[in-house]
PDB file of C-alpha atoms in Angstrom:
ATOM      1  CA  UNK M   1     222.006-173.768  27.651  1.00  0.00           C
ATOM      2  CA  UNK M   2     221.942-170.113  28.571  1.00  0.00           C
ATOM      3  CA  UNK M   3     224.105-167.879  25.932  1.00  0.00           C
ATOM      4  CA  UNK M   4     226.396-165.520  27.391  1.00  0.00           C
ATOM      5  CA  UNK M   5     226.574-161.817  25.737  1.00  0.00           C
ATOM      6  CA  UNK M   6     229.376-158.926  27.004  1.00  0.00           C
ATOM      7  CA  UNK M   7     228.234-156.017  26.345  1.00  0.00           C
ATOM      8  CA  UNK M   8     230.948-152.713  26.370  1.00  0.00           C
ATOM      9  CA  UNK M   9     229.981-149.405  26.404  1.00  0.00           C
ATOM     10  CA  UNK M  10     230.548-146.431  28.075  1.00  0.00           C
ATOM     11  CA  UNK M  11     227.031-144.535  28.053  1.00  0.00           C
ATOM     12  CA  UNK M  12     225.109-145.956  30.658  1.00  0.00           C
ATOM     13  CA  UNK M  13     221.889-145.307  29.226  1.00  0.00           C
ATOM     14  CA  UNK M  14     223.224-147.192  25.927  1.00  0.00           C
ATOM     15  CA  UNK M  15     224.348-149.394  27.707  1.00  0.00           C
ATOM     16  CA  UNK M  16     221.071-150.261  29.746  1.00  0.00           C
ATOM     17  CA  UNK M  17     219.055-149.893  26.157  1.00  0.00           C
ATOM     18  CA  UNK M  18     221.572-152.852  24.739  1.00  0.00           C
ATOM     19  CA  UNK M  19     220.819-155.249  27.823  1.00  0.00           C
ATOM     20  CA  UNK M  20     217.035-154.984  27.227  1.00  0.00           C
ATOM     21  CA  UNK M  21     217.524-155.371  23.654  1.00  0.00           C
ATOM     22  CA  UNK M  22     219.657-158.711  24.294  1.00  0.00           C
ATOM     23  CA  UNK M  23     216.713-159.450  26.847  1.00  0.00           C
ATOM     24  CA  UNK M  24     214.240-159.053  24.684  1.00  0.00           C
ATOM     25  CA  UNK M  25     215.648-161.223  22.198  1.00  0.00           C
ATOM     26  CA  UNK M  26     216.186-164.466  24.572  1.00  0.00           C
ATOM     27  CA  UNK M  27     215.381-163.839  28.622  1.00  0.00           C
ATOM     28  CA  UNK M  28     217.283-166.401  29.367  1.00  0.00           C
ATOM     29  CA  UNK M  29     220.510-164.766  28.606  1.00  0.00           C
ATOM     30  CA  UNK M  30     223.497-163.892  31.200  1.00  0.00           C
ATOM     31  CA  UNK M  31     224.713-160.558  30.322  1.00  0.00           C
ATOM     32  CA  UNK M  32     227.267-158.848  31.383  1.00  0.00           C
ATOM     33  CA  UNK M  33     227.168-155.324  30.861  1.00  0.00           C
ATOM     34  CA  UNK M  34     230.324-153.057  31.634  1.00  0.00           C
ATOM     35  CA  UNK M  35     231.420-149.545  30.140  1.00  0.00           C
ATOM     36  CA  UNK M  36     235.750-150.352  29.986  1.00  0.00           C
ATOM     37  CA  UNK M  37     238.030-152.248  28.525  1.00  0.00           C
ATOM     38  CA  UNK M  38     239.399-153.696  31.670  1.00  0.00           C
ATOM     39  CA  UNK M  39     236.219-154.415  33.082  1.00  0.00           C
ATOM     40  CA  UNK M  40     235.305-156.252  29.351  1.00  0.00           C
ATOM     41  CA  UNK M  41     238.433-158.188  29.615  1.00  0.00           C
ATOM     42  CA  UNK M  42     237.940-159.759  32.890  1.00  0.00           C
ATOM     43  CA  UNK M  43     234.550-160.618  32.307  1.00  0.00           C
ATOM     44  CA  UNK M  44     235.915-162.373  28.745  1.00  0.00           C
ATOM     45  CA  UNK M  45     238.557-164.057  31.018  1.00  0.00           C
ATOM     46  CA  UNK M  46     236.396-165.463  33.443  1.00  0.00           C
ATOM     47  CA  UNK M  47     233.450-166.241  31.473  1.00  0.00           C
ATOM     48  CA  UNK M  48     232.953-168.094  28.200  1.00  0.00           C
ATOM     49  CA  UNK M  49     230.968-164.992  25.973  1.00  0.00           C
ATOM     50  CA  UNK M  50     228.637-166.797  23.146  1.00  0.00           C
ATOM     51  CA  UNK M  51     228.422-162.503  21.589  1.00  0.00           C
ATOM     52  CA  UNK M  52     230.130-159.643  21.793  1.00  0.00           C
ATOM     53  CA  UNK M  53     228.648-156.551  21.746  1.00  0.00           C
ATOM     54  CA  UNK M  54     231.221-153.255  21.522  1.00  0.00           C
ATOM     55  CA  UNK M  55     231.062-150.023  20.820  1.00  0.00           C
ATOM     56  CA  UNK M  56     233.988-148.386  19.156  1.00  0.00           C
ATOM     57  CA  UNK M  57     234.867-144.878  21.018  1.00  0.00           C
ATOM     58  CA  UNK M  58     235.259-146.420  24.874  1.00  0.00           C
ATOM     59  CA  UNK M  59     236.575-142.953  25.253  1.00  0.00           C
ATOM     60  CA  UNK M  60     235.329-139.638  24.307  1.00  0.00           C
ATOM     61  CA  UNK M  61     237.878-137.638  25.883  1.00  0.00           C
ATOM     62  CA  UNK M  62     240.504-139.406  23.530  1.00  0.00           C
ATOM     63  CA  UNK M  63     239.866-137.645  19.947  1.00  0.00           C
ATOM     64  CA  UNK M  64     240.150-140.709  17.436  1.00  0.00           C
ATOM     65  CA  UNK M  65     239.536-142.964  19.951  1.00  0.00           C
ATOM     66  CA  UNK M  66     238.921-146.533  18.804  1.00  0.00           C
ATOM     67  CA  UNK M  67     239.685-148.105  22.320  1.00  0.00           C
ATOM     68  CA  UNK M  68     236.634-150.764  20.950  1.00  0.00           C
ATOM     69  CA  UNK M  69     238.484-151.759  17.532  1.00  0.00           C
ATOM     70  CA  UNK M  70     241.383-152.513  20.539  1.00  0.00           C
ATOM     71  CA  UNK M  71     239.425-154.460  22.532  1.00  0.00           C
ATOM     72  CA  UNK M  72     238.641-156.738  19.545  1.00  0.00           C
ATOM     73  CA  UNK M  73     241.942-156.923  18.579  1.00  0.00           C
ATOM     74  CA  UNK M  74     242.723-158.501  21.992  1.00  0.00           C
ATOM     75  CA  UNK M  75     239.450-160.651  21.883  1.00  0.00           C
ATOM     76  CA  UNK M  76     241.096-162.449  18.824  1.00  0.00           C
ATOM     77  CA  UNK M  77     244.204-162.510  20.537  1.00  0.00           C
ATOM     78  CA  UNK M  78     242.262-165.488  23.048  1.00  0.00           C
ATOM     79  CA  UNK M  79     241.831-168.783  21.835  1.00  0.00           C
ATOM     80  CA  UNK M  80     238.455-169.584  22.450  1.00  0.00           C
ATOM     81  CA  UNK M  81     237.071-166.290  20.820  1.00  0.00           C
ATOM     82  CA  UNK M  82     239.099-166.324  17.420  1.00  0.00           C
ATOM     83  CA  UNK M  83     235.789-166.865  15.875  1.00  0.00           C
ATOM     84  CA  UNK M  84     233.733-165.651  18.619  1.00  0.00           C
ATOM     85  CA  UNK M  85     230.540-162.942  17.121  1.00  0.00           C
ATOM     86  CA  UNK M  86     231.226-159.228  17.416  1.00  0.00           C
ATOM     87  CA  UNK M  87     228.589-156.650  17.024  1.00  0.00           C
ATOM     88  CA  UNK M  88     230.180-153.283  17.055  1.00  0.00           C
ATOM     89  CA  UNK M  89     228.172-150.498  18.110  1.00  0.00           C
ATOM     90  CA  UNK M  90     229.632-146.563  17.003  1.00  0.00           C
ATOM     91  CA  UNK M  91     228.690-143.116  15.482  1.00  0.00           C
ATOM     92  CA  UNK M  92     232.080-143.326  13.872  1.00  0.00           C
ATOM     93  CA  UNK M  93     231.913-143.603   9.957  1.00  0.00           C
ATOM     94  CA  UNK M  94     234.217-145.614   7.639  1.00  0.00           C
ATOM     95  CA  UNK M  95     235.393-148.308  10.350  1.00  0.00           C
ATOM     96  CA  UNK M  96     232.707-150.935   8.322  1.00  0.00           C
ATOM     97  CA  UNK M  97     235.563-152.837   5.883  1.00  0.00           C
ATOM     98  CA  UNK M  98     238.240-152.795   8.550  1.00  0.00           C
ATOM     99  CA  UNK M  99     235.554-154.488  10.925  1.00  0.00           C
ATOM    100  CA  UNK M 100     234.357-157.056   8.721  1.00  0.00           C
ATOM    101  CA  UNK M 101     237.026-158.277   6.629  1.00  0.00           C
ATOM    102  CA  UNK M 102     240.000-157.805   9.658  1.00  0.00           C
ATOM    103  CA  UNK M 103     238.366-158.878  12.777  1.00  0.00           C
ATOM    104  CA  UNK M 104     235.586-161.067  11.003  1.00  0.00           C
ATOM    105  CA  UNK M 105     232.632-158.916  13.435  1.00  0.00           C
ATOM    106  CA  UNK M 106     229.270-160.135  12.532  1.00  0.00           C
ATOM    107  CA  UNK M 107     227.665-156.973  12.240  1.00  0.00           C
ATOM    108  CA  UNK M 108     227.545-153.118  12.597  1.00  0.00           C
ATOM    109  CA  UNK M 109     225.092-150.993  13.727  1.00  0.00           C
ATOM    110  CA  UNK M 110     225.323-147.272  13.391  1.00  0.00           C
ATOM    111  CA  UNK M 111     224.282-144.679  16.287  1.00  0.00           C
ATOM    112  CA  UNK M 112     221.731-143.707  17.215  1.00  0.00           C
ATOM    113  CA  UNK M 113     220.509-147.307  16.786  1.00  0.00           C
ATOM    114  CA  UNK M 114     217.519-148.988  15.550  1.00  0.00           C
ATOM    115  CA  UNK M 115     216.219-151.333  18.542  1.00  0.00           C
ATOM    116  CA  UNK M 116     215.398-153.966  15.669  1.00  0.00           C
ATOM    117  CA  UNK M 117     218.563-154.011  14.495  1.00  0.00           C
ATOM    118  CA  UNK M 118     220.331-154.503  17.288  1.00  0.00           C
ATOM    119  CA  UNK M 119     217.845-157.636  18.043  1.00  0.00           C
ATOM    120  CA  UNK M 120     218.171-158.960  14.457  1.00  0.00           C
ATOM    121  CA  UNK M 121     221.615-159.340  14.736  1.00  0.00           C
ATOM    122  CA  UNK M 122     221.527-160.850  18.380  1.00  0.00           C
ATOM    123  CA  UNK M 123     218.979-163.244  16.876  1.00  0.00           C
ATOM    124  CA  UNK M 124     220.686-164.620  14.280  1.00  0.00           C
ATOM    125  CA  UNK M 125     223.574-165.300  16.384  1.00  0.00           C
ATOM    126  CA  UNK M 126     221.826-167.176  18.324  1.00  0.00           C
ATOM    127  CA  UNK M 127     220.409-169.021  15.822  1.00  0.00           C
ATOM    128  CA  UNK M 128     223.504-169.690  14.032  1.00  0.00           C
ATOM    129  CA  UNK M 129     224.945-170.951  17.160  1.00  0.00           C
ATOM    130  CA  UNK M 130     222.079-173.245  17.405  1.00  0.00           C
ATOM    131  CA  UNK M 131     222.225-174.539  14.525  1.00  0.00           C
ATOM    132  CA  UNK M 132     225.669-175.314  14.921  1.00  0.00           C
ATOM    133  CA  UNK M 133     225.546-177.124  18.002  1.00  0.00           C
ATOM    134  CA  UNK M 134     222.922-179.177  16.621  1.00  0.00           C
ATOM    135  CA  UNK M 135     225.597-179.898  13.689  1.00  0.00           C
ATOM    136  CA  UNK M 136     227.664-180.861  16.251  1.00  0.00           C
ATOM    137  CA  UNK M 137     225.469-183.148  17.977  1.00  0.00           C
ATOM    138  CA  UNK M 138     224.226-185.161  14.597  1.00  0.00           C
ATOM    139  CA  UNK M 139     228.576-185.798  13.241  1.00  0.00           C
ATOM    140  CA  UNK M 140     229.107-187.163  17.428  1.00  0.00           C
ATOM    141  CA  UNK M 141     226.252-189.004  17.197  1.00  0.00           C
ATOM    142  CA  UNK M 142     226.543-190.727  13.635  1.00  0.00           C
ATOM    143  CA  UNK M 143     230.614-190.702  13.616  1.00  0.00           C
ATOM    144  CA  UNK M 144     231.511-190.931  17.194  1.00  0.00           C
ATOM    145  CA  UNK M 145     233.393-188.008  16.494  1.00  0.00           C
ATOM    146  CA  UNK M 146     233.210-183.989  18.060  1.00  0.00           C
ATOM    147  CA  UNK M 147     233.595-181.621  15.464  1.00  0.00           C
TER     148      UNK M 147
END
């Protein structure tokens, strides 16, 4: 099954730079790349995202802008993506508690970014996601019984 990643941000060469990245770590992906909140929010609404990939200041001609931090806020606000994977992306400092322990992201990566980094967490998503279907799969298959 192909995983689905949204990626949001608003520098296009960032942006372009996260796609390969995702790429790179399984080819097989469908991502959706956009660089606003609307744009992220239709995507989310129309397609089932396996990761999240956001980066904090959407807007650099807001000073203080955490447009990105808002956008999560509303991802947990759906259903289906209360426990979905975020990966924030930002140059903004001090936003790492408030992103772990109040929207449960599952990682941060500081700007400029390491390409590895960005991959290792992608990775491990997917891993943990495989892993848990597989989970999945055994409990139906011994207990009758979707978990």
């Amino acid at each position: 099954m192909d995983k689905t990643v949204l990626i949001v941000e608003d520098c296009r060469p960032q942006l372009a730079m996260l796609e390969k990245l995702v790429l790179e770590v399984n080819p097989e992906a469908k991502v959706f790349p956009v660089d606003n909140i609307d744009a992220a929010y239709a995507v989310m609404l129309k397609r089932t995202i396996d990761v999240f990939i956001i980066d904090i200041i959407l807007d650099t001609t807001k000073p203080g802008d955490t447009s990105g931090i808002e956008l999560a806020k509303r991802i947990r606000e759906v259903e289906k993506y209360m426990l979905a994977p975020i990966i924030f992306v930002t140059s903004m400092e001090d936003t790492t508690k408030y992103a772990y322990t109040d929207l449960n992201c599952l990682g941060y990566v500081e700007k400029p970014f390491s390409p590895e980094d960005v991959k290792g967490l992608v990775k491990r998503r997917f891993i943990i996601q495989r892993i848990r279907e597989a989970t999945r799969q055994s409990v139906l298959e011994r207990t009758g019984y979707f978990i």
